[in-house]
């Protein structure tokens, strides 16, 4: 349902820092002992309007993907900050959108970055990672619905998701949520 963006969401005004703090112990257990987790919160983020359960699903999904990309261990960094976008599509050039239609609108956002030091994503497949049923995992290890579900949830929340990756360096997902006006 999230993939088709027809899921019933119950958005409410939430503090992202609090949500991530509550999730941190679960994420630490999910990623295992050989992966270090760093969480850095920006100051005065403001609030966002989102379905907390759905948002938690997105973060957990990205953390599990990061874990799977770091079989030999590494660092998972979750970073939040407050950003203002001055003009449509004014983002760093290395950020790749799920579709050509995903152009960020000007405004004030809360940014969540989920970054790993894993294997990275090959440039020839990076545009496909948000497609339903696309997976790089071996048969039986993934449904190929994780990132498409994340995309659906974020779109339904009025937000944006972008990715940047370098082979052998790691991958970073950038989630932009409109700052709520209270």
CSV table of C-alpha atoms in Angstrom, one decimal:
chain,number,residue,atom,x,y,z
A,1,UNK,CA,0.0,0.0,0.0
A,2,UNK,CA,2.8,2.4,0.8
A,3,UNK,CA,4.4,1.6,-2.6
A,4,UNK,CA,1.2,2.6,-4.4
A,5,UNK,CA,0.9,5.6,-2.0
A,6,UNK,CA,-2.6,4.6,-1.0
A,7,UNK,CA,-1.9,3.7,2.6
A,8,UNK,CA,-4.0,5.3,5.4
A,9,UNK,CA,-1.6,7.4,7.4
A,10,UNK,CA,-2.2,9.2,10.6
A,11,UNK,CA,0.1,12.1,10.5
A,12,UNK,CA,0.6,14.2,13.6
A,13,UNK,CA,3.1,16.8,14.5
A,14,UNK,CA,6.2,15.1,15.9
A,15,UNK,CA,9.7,15.9,17.1
A,16,UNK,CA,12.1,13.9,15.0
A,17,UNK,CA,14.9,14.0,17.6
A,18,UNK,CA,12.6,12.2,20.1
A,19,UNK,CA,11.5,9.6,17.5
A,20,UNK,CA,15.2,8.8,16.7
A,21,UNK,CA,16.2,8.7,20.3
A,22,UNK,CA,13.4,6.1,21.0
A,23,UNK,CA,14.5,4.1,18.0
A,24,UNK,CA,18.2,4.1,18.7
A,25,UNK,CA,18.3,1.0,21.0
A,26,UNK,CA,16.3,-1.0,18.5
A,27,UNK,CA,18.6,0.1,15.6
A,28,UNK,CA,21.7,-0.8,17.7
A,29,UNK,CA,20.4,-4.3,18.2
A,30,UNK,CA,19.4,-4.7,14.5
A,31,UNK,CA,22.8,-3.7,13.1
A,32,UNK,CA,24.9,-5.9,15.3
A,33,UNK,CA,28.1,-5.5,17.2
A,34,UNK,CA,30.5,-5.0,14.4
A,35,UNK,CA,28.8,-1.8,13.2
A,36,UNK,CA,29.3,1.4,15.1
A,37,UNK,CA,26.3,3.7,15.2
A,38,UNK,CA,26.7,7.5,15.4
A,39,UNK,CA,23.6,9.7,15.9
A,40,UNK,CA,24.0,13.5,15.6
A,41,UNK,CA,21.1,15.8,16.1
A,42,UNK,CA,20.9,19.3,14.8
A,43,UNK,CA,19.8,22.1,17.0
A,44,UNK,CA,16.3,23.7,16.8
A,45,UNK,CA,15.1,21.4,14.1
A,46,UNK,CA,11.4,22.3,14.6
A,47,UNK,CA,8.6,19.8,14.2
A,48,UNK,CA,7.4,17.7,11.2
A,49,UNK,CA,4.0,16.3,10.3
A,50,UNK,CA,4.3,12.6,9.7
A,51,UNK,CA,2.9,9.2,10.8
A,52,UNK,CA,5.3,8.2,13.5
A,53,UNK,CA,5.0,4.4,13.0
A,54,UNK,CA,5.6,4.8,9.2
A,55,UNK,CA,8.5,7.1,9.8
A,56,UNK,CA,10.1,4.5,12.2
A,57,UNK,CA,9.6,1.9,9.5
A,58,UNK,CA,11.6,4.0,7.0
A,59,UNK,CA,14.5,4.6,9.4
A,60,UNK,CA,14.6,0.9,10.4
A,61,UNK,CA,14.5,-0.2,6.8
A,62,UNK,CA,17.4,2.1,5.9
A,63,UNK,CA,19.4,0.9,8.9
A,64,UNK,CA,18.9,-2.8,7.9
A,65,UNK,CA,20.0,-2.0,4.3
A,66,UNK,CA,23.0,-0.2,5.7
A,67,UNK,CA,23.8,-3.3,7.9
A,68,UNK,CA,23.6,-5.6,4.9
A,69,UNK,CA,26.0,-3.4,2.9
A,70,UNK,CA,28.6,-3.5,5.7
A,71,UNK,CA,29.1,-7.3,6.1
A,72,UNK,CA,32.6,-6.7,7.4
A,73,UNK,CA,31.5,-4.0,9.8
A,74,UNK,CA,31.6,-0.2,9.5
A,75,UNK,CA,29.8,2.9,10.7
A,76,UNK,CA,26.1,3.8,10.4
A,77,UNK,CA,25.6,7.5,10.9
A,78,UNK,CA,22.2,9.1,11.4
A,79,UNK,CA,22.3,12.9,11.3
A,80,UNK,CA,19.6,15.5,11.5
A,81,UNK,CA,19.7,19.1,10.5
A,82,UNK,CA,17.5,22.0,9.6
A,83,UNK,CA,17.8,23.2,6.0
A,84,UNK,CA,16.2,25.9,3.9
A,85,UNK,CA,15.9,25.3,0.2
A,86,UNK,CA,15.9,28.6,-1.7
A,87,UNK,CA,14.8,27.4,-5.2
A,88,UNK,CA,13.2,24.4,-6.7
A,89,UNK,CA,15.7,21.5,-7.1
A,90,UNK,CA,18.5,23.4,-5.3
A,91,UNK,CA,20.3,20.4,-3.9
A,92,UNK,CA,23.9,19.1,-4.3
A,93,UNK,CA,24.4,17.6,-7.8
A,94,UNK,CA,25.4,14.2,-6.4
A,95,UNK,CA,22.0,13.6,-4.9
A,96,UNK,CA,19.9,11.3,-7.1
A,97,UNK,CA,16.1,11.5,-7.0
A,98,UNK,CA,13.9,8.3,-7.4
A,99,UNK,CA,12.3,9.8,-10.5
A,100,UNK,CA,12.8,12.9,-12.6
A,101,UNK,CA,9.5,14.3,-11.2
A,102,UNK,CA,11.0,14.4,-7.7
A,103,UNK,CA,12.1,18.0,-7.6
A,104,UNK,CA,12.3,19.5,-4.1
A,105,UNK,CA,10.2,22.6,-3.6
A,106,UNK,CA,11.6,25.7,-1.9
A,107,UNK,CA,10.9,25.9,1.8
A,108,UNK,CA,12.2,24.9,5.3
A,109,UNK,CA,12.9,21.3,5.9
A,110,UNK,CA,14.2,18.9,8.6
A,111,UNK,CA,16.8,16.7,6.9
A,112,UNK,CA,17.6,13.2,8.1
A,113,UNK,CA,20.8,11.6,6.6
A,114,UNK,CA,21.3,7.9,7.0
A,115,UNK,CA,24.8,7.1,5.9
A,116,UNK,CA,26.9,3.9,5.8
A,117,UNK,CA,30.5,3.0,5.0
A,118,UNK,CA,29.4,-0.1,3.1
A,119,UNK,CA,30.0,-1.4,-0.4
A,120,UNK,CA,28.1,1.4,-2.2
A,121,UNK,CA,25.6,1.1,-5.1
A,122,UNK,CA,26.8,0.8,-8.7
A,123,UNK,CA,25.9,3.8,-10.8
A,124,UNK,CA,24.2,1.7,-13.5
A,125,UNK,CA,21.5,0.4,-11.0
A,126,UNK,CA,21.1,3.4,-8.6
A,127,UNK,CA,18.1,4.8,-10.5
A,128,UNK,CA,16.3,1.4,-10.0
A,129,UNK,CA,16.7,1.0,-6.3
A,130,UNK,CA,13.4,2.6,-5.5
A,131,UNK,CA,11.5,0.4,-8.0
A,132,UNK,CA,9.1,-2.2,-6.4
A,133,UNK,CA,10.7,-5.7,-6.4
A,134,UNK,CA,14.1,-4.5,-7.4
A,135,UNK,CA,16.8,-6.1,-5.2
A,136,UNK,CA,20.5,-6.6,-5.2
A,137,UNK,CA,20.2,-9.2,-2.4
A,138,UNK,CA,20.5,-12.9,-3.1
A,139,UNK,CA,17.3,-14.9,-3.6
A,140,UNK,CA,15.5,-15.4,-0.3
A,141,UNK,CA,17.2,-12.4,1.4
A,142,UNK,CA,14.9,-9.6,0.4
A,143,UNK,CA,11.6,-8.8,-1.3
A,144,UNK,CA,12.8,-5.7,-3.2
A,145,UNK,CA,10.0,-3.7,-1.4
A,146,UNK,CA,12.1,-1.9,1.3
A,147,UNK,CA,13.2,1.2,-0.6
A,148,UNK,CA,10.0,1.5,-2.6
A,149,UNK,CA,8.0,1.3,0.6
A,150,UNK,CA,10.3,4.0,2.1
A,151,UNK,CA,9.7,6.1,-1.0
A,152,UNK,CA,5.9,5.7,-0.8
A,153,UNK,CA,5.8,6.6,2.9
A,154,UNK,CA,8.0,9.7,2.4
A,155,UNK,CA,6.0,10.9,-0.6
A,156,UNK,CA,2.8,10.5,1.3
A,157,UNK,CA,4.3,12.6,4.1
A,158,UNK,CA,4.9,15.4,1.6
A,159,UNK,CA,8.7,14.7,1.9
A,160,UNK,CA,11.5,13.8,-0.5
A,161,UNK,CA,14.2,11.1,-0.5
A,162,UNK,CA,17.5,11.3,-2.4
A,163,UNK,CA,20.5,9.0,-2.5
A,164,UNK,CA,24.2,9.4,-3.2
A,165,UNK,CA,26.7,6.5,-3.3
A,166,UNK,CA,30.2,5.7,-4.1
A,167,UNK,CA,31.5,2.2,-4.6
A,168,UNK,CA,33.7,1.0,-1.8
A,169,UNK,CA,33.0,4.2,0.2
A,170,UNK,CA,29.3,3.9,1.1
A,171,UNK,CA,25.8,5.2,0.6
A,172,UNK,CA,23.8,8.1,2.0
A,173,UNK,CA,20.1,8.6,2.0
A,174,UNK,CA,18.8,12.1,2.5
A,175,UNK,CA,15.2,12.5,3.7
A,176,UNK,CA,13.6,15.9,3.6
A,177,UNK,CA,10.5,16.6,5.6
A,178,UNK,CA,8.7,19.9,5.5
A,179,UNK,CA,9.0,21.8,8.7
A,180,UNK,CA,5.6,22.1,10.4
A,181,UNK,CA,4.4,25.5,11.2
A,182,UNK,CA,3.2,24.2,14.6
